[in-house]
Each structure stands twice: as C-alpha cells, then as structure tokens.
PDB file of N, CA, C and O in Angstrom:
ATOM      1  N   UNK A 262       0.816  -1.183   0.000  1.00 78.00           N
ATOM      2  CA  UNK A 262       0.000   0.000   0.000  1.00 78.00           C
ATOM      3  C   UNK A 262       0.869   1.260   0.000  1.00 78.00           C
ATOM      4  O   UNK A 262       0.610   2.275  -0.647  1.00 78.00           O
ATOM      5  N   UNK A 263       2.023   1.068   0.867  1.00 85.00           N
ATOM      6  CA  UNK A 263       2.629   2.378   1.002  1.00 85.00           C
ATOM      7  C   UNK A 263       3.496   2.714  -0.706  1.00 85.00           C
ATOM      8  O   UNK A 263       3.695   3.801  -1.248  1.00 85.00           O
ATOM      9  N   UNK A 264       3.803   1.514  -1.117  1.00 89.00           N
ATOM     10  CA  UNK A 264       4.356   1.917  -2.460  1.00 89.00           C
ATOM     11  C   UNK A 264       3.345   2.361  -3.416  1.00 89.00           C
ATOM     12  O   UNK A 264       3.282   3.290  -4.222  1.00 89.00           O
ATOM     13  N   UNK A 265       2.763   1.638  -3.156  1.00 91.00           N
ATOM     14  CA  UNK A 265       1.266   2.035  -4.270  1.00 91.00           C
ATOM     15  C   UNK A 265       1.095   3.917  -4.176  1.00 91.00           C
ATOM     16  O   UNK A 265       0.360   4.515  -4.961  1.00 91.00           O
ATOM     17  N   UNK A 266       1.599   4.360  -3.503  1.00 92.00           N
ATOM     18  CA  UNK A 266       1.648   5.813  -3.443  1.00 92.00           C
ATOM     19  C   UNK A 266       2.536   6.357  -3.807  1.00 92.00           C
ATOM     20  O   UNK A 266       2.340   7.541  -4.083  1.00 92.00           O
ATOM     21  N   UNK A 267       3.710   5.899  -3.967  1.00 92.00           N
ATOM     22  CA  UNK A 267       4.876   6.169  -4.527  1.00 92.00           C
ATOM     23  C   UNK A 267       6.400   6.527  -3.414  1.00 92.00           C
ATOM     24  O   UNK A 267       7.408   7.223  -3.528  1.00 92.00           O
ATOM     25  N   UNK A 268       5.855   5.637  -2.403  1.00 91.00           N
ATOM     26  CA  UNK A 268       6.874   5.798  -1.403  1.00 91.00           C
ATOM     27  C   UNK A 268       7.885   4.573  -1.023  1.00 91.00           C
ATOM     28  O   UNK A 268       7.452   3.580  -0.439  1.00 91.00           O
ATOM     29  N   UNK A 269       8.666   4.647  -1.232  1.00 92.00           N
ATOM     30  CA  UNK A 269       9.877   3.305  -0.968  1.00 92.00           C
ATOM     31  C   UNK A 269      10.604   3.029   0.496  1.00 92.00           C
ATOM     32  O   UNK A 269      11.658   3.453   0.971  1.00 92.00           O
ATOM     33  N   UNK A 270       9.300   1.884   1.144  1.00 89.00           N
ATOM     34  CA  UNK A 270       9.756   1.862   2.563  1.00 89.00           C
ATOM     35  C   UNK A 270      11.249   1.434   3.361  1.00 89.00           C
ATOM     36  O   UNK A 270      11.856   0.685   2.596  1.00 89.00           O
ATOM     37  N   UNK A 271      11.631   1.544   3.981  1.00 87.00           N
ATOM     38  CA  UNK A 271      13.186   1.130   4.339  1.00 87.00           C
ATOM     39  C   UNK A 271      13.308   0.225   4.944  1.00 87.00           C
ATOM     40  O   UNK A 271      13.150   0.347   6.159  1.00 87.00           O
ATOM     41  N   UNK A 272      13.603  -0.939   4.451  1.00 87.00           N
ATOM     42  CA  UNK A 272      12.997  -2.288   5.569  1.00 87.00           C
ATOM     43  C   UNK A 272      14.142  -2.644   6.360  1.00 87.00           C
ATOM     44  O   UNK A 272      15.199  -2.921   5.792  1.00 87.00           O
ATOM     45  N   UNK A 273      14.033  -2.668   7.739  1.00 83.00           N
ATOM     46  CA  UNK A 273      15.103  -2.722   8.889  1.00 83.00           C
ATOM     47  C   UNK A 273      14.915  -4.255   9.275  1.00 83.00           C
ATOM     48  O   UNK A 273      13.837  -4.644   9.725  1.00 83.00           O
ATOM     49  N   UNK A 274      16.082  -5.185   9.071  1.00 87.00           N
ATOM     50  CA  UNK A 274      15.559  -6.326   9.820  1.00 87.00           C
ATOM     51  C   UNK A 274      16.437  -5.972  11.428  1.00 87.00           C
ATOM     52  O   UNK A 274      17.604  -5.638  11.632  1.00 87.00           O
ATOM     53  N   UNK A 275      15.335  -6.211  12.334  1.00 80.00           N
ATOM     54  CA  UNK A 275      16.022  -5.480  13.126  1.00 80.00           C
ATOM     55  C   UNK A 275      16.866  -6.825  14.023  1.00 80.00           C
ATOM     56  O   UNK A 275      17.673  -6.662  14.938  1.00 80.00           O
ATOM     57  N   UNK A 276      16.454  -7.988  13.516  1.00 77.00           N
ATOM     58  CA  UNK A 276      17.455  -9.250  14.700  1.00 77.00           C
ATOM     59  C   UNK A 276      18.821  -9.571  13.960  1.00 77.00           C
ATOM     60  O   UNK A 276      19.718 -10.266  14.437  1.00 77.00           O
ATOM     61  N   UNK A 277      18.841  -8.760  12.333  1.00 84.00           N
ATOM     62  CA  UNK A 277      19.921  -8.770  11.955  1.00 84.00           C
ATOM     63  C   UNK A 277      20.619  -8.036  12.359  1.00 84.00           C
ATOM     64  O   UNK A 277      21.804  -8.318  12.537  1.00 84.00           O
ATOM     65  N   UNK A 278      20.094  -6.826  12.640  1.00 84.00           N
ATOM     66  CA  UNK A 278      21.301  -5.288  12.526  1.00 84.00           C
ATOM     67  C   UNK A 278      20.113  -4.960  13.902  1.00 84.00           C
ATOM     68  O   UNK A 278      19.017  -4.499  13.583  1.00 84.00           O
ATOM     69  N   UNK A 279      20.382  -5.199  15.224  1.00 83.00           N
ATOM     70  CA  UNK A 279      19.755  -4.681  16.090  1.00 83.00           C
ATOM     71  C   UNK A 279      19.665  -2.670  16.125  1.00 83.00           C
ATOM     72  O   UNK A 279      20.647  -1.996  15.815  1.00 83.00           O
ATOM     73  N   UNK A 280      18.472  -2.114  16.506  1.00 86.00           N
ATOM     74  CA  UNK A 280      19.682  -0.698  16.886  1.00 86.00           C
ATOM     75  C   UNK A 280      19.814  -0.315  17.775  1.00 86.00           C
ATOM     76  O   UNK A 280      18.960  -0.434  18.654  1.00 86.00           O
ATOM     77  N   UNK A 281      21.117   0.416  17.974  1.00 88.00           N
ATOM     78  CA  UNK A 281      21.550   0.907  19.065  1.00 88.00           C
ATOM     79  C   UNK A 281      20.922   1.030  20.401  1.00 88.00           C
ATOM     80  O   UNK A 281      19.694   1.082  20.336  1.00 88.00           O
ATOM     81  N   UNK A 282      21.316   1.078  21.344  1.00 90.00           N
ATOM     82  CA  UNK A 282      20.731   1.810  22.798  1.00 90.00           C
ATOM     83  C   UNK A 282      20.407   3.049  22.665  1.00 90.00           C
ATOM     84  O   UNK A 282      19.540   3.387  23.472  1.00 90.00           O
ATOM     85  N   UNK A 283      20.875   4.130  21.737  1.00 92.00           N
ATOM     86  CA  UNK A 283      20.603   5.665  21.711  1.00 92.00           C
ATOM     87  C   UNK A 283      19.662   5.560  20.908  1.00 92.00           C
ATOM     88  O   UNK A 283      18.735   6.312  21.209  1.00 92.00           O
ATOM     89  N   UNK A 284      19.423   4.740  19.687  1.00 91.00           N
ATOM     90  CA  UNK A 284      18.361   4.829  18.651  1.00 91.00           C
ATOM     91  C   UNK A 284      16.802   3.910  19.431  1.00 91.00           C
ATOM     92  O   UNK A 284      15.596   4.058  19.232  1.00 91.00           O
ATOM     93  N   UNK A 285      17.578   2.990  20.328  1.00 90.00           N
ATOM     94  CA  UNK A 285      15.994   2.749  20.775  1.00 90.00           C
ATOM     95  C   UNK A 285      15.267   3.573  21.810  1.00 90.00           C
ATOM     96  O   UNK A 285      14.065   3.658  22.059  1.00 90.00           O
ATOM     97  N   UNK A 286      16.397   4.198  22.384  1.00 94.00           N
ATOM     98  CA  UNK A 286      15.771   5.475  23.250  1.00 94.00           C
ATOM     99  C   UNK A 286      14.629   6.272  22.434  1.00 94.00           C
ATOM    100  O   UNK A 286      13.409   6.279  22.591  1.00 94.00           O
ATOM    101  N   UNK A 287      15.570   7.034  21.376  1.00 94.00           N
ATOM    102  CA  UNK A 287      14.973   7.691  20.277  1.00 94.00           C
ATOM    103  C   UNK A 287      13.699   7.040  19.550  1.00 94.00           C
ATOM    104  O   UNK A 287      12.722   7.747  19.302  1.00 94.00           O
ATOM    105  N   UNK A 288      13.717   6.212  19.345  1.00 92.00           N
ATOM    106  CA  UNK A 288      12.350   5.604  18.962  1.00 92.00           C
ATOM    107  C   UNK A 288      11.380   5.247  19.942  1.00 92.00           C
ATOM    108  O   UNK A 288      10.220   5.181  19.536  1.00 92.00           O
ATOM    109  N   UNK A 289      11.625   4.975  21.271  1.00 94.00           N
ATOM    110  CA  UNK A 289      10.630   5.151  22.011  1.00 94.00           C
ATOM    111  C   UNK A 289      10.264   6.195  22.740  1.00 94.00           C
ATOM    112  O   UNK A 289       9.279   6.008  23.454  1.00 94.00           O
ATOM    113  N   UNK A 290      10.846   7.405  22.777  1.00 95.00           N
ATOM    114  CA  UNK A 290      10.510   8.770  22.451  1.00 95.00           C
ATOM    115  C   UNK A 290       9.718   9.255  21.552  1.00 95.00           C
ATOM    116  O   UNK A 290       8.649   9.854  21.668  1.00 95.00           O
ATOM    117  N   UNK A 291      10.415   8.904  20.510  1.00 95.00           N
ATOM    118  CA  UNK A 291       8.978   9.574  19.578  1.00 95.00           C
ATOM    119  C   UNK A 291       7.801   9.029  19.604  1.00 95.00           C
ATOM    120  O   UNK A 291       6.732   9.583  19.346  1.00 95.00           O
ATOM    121  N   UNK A 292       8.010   7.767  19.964  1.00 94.00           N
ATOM    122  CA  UNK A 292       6.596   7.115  20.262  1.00 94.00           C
ATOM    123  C   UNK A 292       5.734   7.482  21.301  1.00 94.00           C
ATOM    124  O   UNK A 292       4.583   7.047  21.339  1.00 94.00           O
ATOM    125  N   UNK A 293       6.162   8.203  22.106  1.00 95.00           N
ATOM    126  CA  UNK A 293       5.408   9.092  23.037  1.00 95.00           C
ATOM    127  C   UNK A 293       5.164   7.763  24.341  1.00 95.00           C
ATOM    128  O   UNK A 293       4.127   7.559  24.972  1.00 95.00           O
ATOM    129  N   UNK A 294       6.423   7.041  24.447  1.00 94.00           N
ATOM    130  CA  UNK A 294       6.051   5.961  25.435  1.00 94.00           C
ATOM    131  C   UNK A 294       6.770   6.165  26.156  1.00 94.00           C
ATOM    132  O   UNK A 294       7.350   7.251  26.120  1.00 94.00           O
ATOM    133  N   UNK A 295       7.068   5.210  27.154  1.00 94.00           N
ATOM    134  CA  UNK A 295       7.706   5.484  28.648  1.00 94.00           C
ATOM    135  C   UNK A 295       8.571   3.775  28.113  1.00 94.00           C
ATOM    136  O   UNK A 295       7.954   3.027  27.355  1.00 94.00           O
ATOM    137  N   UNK A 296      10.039   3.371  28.654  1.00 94.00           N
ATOM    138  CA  UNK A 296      10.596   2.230  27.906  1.00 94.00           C
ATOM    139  C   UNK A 296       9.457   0.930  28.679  1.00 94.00           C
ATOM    140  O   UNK A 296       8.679   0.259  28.001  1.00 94.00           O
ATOM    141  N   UNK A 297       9.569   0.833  29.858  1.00 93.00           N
ATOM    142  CA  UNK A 297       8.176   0.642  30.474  1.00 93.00           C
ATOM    143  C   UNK A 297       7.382  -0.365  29.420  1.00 93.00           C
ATOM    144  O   UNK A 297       7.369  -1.596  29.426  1.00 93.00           O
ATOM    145  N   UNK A 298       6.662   0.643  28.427  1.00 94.00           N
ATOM    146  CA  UNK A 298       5.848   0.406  27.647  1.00 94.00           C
ATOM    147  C   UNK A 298       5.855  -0.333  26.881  1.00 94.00           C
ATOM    148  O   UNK A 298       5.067  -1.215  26.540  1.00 94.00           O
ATOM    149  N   UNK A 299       7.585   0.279  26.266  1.00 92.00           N
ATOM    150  CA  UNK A 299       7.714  -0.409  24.800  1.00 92.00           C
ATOM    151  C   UNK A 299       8.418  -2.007  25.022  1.00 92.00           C
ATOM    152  O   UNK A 299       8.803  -2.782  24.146  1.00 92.00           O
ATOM    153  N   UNK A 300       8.430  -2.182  26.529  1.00 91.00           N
ATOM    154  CA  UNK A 300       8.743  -4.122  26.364  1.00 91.00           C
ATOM    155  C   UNK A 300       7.595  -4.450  25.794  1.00 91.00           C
ATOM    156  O   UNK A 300       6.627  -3.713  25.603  1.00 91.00           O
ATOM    157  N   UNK A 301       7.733  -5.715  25.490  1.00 89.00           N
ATOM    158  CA  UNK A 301       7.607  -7.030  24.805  1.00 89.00           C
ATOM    159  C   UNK A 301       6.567  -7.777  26.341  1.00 89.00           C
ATOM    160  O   UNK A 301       7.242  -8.455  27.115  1.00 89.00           O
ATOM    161  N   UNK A 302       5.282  -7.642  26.627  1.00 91.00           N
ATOM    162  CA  UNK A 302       5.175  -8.494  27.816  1.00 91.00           C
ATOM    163  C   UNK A 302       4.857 -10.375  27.430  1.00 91.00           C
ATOM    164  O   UNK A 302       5.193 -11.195  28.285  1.00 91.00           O
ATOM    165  N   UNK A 303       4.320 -10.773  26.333  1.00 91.00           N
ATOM    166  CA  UNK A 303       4.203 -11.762  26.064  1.00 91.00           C
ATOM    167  C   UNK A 303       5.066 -12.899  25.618  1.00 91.00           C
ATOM    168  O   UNK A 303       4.808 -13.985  25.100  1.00 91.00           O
ATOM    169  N   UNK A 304       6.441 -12.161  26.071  1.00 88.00           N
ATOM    170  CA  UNK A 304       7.620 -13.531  25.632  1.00 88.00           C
ATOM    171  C   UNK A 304       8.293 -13.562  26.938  1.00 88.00           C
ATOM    172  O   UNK A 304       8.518 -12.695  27.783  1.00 88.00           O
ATOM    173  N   UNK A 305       8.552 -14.834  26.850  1.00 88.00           N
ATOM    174  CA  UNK A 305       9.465 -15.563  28.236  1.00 88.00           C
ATOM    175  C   UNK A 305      10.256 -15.054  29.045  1.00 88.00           C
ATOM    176  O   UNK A 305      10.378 -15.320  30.240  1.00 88.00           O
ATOM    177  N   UNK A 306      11.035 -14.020  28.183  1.00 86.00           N
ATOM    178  CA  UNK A 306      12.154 -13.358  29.006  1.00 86.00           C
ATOM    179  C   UNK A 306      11.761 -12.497  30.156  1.00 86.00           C
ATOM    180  O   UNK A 306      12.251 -12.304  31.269  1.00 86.00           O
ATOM    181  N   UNK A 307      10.220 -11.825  29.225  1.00 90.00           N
ATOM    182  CA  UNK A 307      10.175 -10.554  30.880  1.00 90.00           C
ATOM    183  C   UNK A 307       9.796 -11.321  31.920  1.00 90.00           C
ATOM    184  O   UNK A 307       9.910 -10.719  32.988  1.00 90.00           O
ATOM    185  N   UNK A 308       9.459 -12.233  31.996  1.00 91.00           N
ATOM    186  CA  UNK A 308       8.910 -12.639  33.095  1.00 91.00           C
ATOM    187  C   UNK A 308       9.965 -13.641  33.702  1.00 91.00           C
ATOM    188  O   UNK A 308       9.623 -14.061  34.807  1.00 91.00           O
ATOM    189  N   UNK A 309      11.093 -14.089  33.262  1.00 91.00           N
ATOM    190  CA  UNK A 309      12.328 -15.003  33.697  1.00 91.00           C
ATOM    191  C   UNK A 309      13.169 -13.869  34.331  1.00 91.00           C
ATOM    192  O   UNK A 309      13.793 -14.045  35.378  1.00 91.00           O
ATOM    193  N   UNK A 310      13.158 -12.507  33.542  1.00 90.00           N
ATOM    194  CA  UNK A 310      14.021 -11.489  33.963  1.00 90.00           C
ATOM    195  C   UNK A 310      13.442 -10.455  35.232  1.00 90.00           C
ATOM    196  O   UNK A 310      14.120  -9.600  35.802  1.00 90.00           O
ATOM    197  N   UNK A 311      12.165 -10.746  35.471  1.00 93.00           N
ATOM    198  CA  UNK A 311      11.107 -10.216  36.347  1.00 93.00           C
ATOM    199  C   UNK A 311      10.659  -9.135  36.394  1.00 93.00           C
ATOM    200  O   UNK A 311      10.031  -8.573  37.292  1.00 93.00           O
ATOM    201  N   UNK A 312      11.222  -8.533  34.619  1.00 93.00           N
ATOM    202  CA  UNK A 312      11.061  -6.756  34.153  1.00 93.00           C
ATOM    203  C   UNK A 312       9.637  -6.357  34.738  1.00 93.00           C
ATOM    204  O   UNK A 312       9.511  -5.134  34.798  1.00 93.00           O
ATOM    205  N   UNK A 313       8.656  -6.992  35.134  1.00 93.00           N
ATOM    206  CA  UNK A 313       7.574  -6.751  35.625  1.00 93.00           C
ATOM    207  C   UNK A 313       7.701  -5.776  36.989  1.00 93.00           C
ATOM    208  O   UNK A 313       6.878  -5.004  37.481  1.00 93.00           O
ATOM    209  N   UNK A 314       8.963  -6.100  37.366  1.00 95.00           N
ATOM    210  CA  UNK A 314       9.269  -5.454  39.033  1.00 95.00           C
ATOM    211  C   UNK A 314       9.534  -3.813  38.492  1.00 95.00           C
ATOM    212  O   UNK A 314      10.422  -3.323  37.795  1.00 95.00           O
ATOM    213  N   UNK A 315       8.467  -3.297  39.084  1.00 95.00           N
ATOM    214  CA  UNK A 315       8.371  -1.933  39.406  1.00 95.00           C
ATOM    215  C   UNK A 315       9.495  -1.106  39.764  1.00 95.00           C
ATOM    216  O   UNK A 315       9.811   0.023  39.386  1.00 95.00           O
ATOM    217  N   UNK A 316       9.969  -1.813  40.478  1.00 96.00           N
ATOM    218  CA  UNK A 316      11.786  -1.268  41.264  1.00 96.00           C
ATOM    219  C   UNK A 316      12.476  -0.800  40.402  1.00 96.00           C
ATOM    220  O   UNK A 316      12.986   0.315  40.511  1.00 96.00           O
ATOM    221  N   UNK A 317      12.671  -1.804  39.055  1.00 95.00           N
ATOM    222  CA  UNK A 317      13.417  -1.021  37.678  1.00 95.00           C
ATOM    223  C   UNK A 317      13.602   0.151  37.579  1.00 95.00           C
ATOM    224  O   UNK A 317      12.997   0.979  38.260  1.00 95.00           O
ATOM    225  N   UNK A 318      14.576   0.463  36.609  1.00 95.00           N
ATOM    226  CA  UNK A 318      14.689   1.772  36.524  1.00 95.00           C
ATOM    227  C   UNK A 318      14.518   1.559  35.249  1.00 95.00           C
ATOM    228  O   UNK A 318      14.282   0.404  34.895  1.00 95.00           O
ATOM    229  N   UNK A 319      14.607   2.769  34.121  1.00 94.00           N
ATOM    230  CA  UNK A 319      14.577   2.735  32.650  1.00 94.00           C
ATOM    231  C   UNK A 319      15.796   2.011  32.071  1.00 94.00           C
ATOM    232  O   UNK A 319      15.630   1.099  31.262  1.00 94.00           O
ATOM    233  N   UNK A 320      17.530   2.555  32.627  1.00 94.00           N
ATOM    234  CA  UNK A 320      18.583   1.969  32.772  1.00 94.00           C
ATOM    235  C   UNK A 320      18.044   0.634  32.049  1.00 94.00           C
ATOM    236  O   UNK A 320      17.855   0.288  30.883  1.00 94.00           O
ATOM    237  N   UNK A 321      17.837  -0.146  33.773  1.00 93.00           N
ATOM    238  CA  UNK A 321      17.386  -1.588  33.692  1.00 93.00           C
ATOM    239  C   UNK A 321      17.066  -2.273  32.657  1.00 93.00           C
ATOM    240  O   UNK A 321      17.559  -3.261  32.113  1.00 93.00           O
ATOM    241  N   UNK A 322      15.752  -1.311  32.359  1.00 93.00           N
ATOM    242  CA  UNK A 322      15.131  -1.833  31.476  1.00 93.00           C
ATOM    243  C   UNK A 322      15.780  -1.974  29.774  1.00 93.00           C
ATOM    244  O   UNK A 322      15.695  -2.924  28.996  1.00 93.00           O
ATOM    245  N   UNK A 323      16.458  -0.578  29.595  1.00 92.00           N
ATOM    246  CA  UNK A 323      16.808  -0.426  28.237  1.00 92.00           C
ATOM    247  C   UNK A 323      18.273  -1.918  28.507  1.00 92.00           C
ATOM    248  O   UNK A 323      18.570  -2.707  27.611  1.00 92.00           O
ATOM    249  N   UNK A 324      18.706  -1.919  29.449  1.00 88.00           N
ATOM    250  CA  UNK A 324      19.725  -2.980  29.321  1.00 88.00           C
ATOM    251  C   UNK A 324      19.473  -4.542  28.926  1.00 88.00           C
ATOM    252  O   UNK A 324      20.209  -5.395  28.430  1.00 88.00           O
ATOM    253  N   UNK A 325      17.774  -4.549  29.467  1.00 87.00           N
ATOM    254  CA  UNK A 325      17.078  -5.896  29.096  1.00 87.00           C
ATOM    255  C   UNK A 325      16.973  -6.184  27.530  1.00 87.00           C
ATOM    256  O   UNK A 325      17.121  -7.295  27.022  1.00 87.00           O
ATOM    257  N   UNK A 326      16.699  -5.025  26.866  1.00 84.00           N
ATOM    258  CA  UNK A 326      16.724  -4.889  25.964  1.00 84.00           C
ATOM    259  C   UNK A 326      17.958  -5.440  24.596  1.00 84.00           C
ATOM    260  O   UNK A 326      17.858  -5.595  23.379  1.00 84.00           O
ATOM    261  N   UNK A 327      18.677  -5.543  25.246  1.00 74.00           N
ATOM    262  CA  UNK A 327      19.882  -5.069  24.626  1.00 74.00           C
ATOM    263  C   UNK A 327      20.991  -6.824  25.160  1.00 74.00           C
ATOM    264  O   UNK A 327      21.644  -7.012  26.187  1.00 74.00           O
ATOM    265  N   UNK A 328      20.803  -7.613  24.156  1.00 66.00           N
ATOM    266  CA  UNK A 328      20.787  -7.828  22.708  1.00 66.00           C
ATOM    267  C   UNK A 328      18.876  -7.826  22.543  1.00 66.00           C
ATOM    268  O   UNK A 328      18.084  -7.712  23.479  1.00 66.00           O
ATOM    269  N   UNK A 329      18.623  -7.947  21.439  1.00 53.00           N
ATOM    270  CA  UNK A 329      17.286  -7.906  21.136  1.00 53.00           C
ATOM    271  C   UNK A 329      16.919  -9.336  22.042  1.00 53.00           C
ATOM    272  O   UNK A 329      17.776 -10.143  22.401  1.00 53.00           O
ATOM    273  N   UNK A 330      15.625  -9.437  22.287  1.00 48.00           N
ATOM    274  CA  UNK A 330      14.812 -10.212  23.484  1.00 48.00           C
ATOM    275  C   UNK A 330      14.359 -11.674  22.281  1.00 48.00           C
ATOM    276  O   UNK A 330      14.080 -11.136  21.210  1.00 48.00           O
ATOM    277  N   UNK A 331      14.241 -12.942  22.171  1.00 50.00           N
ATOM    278  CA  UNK A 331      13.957 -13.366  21.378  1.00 50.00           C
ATOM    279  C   UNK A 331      12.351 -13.507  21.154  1.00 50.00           C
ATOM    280  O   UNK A 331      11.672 -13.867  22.115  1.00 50.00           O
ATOM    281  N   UNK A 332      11.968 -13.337  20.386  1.00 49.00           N
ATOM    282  CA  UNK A 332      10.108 -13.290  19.456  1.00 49.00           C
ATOM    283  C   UNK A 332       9.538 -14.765  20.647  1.00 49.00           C
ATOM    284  O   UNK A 332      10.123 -15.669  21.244  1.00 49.00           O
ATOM    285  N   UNK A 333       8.644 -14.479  20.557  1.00 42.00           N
ATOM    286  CA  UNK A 333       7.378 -15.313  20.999  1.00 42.00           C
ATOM    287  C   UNK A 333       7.561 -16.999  20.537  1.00 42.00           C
ATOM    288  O   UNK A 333       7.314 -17.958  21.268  1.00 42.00           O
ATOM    289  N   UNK A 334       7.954 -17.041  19.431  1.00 43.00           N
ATOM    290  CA  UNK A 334       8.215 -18.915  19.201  1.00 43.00           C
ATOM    291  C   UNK A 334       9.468 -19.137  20.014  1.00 43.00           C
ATOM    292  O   UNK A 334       9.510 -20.356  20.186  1.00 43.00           O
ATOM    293  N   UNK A 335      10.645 -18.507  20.677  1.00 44.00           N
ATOM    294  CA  UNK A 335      11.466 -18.786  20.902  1.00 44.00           C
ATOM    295  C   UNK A 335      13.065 -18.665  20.271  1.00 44.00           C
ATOM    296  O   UNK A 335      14.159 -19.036  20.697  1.00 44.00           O
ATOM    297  N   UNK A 336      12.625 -17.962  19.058  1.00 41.00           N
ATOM    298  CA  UNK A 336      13.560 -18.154  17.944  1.00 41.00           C
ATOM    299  C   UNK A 336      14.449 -16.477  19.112  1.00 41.00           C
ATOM    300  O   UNK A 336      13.962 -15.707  19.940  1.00 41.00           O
ATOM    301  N   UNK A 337      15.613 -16.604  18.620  1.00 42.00           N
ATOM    302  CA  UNK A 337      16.452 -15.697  18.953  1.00 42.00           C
ATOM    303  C   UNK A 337      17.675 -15.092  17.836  1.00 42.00           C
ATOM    304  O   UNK A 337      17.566 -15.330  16.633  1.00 42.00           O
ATOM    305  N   UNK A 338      18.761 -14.342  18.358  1.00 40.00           N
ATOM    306  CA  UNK A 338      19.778 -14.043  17.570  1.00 40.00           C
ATOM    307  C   UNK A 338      20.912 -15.586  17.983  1.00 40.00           C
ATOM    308  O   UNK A 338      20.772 -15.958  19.148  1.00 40.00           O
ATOM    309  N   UNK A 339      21.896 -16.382  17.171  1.00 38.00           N
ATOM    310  CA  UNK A 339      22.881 -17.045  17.855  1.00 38.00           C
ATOM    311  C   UNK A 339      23.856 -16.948  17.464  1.00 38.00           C
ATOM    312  O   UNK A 339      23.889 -16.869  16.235  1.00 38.00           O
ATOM    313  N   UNK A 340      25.186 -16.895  18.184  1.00 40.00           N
ATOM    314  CA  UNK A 340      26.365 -16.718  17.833  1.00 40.00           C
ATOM    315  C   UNK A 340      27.335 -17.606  17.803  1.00 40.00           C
ATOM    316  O   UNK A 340      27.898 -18.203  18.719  1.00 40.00           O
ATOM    317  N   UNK A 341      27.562 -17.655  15.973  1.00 40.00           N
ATOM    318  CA  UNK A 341      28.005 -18.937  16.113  1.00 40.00           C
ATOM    319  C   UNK A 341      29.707 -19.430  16.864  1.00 40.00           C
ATOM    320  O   UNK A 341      30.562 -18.545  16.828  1.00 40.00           O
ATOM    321  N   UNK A 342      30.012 -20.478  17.349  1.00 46.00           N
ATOM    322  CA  UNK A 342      30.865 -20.524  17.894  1.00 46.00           C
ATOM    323  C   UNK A 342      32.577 -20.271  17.908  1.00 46.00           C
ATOM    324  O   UNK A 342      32.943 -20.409  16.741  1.00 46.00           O
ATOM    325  N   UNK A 343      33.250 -20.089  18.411  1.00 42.00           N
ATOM    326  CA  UNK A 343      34.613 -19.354  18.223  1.00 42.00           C
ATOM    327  C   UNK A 343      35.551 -20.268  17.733  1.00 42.00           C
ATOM    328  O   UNK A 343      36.706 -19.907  17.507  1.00 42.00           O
TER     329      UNK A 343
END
C-alpha cells in the first residue's frame, strides 16, 4: 500500500542489525512511550528477567533490551561458535 503511493519503505531487519541503545531510546521517544511500555510483555524473558518489578529503573530496562529479546516462538539471535 505504502508503495502504491509512490513511497519506498526502508525495511530494517532489526534481529539482523539490532539498533543501538541511543536509537531505541529515540524511537521510544517519539513514540510518546515510557521504555516501560515499549517491552515485549508476552515472551518468556520478561517474566524469567522479572522486568515486571516496578523497582526497575529505565537503565534496567533499556539494558534488558539489549541484545534484542527473542520473538514469541522462541527463535532468537545465535552466535556462532569461536
């Protein structure tokens, strides 16, 4: 749809090329959210990591973040071995 208008979207895979800690700040800024917000509550990690705890700070949180959290089937980023 968006091309159909004549616009050429920029497709980010983001578990390839995660972004930054400053750029996800920035994007959840403009999103008018609190980082809080912008977790993920329906995959395994927040709740193994207990991001649910209020105590957090944003810090915290943006650090949970960071490598990307893996999707809902389980699938993740892996690195292959040395």
């Amino acid at each position: 749809m968006i091309r159909h208008v004549g616009i050429e979207p920029q497709v980010v895979e983001y578990l390839v090329t995660p972004p930054t800690r400053e750029r996800r700040v920035a994007l959840i800024q403009r999103a008018g959210l609190e980082v809080r917000q912008a977790l993920r509550q329906n995959v395994p990690p927040y709740a193994a990591l207990a991001l649910d705890d209020l105590r957090l700070d944003h810090n915290h949180l943006l650090d949970a973040m960071l490598p990307p959290l893996p999707d809902c089937a389980g699938a993740g980023v892996k690195r292959s071995p040395r």
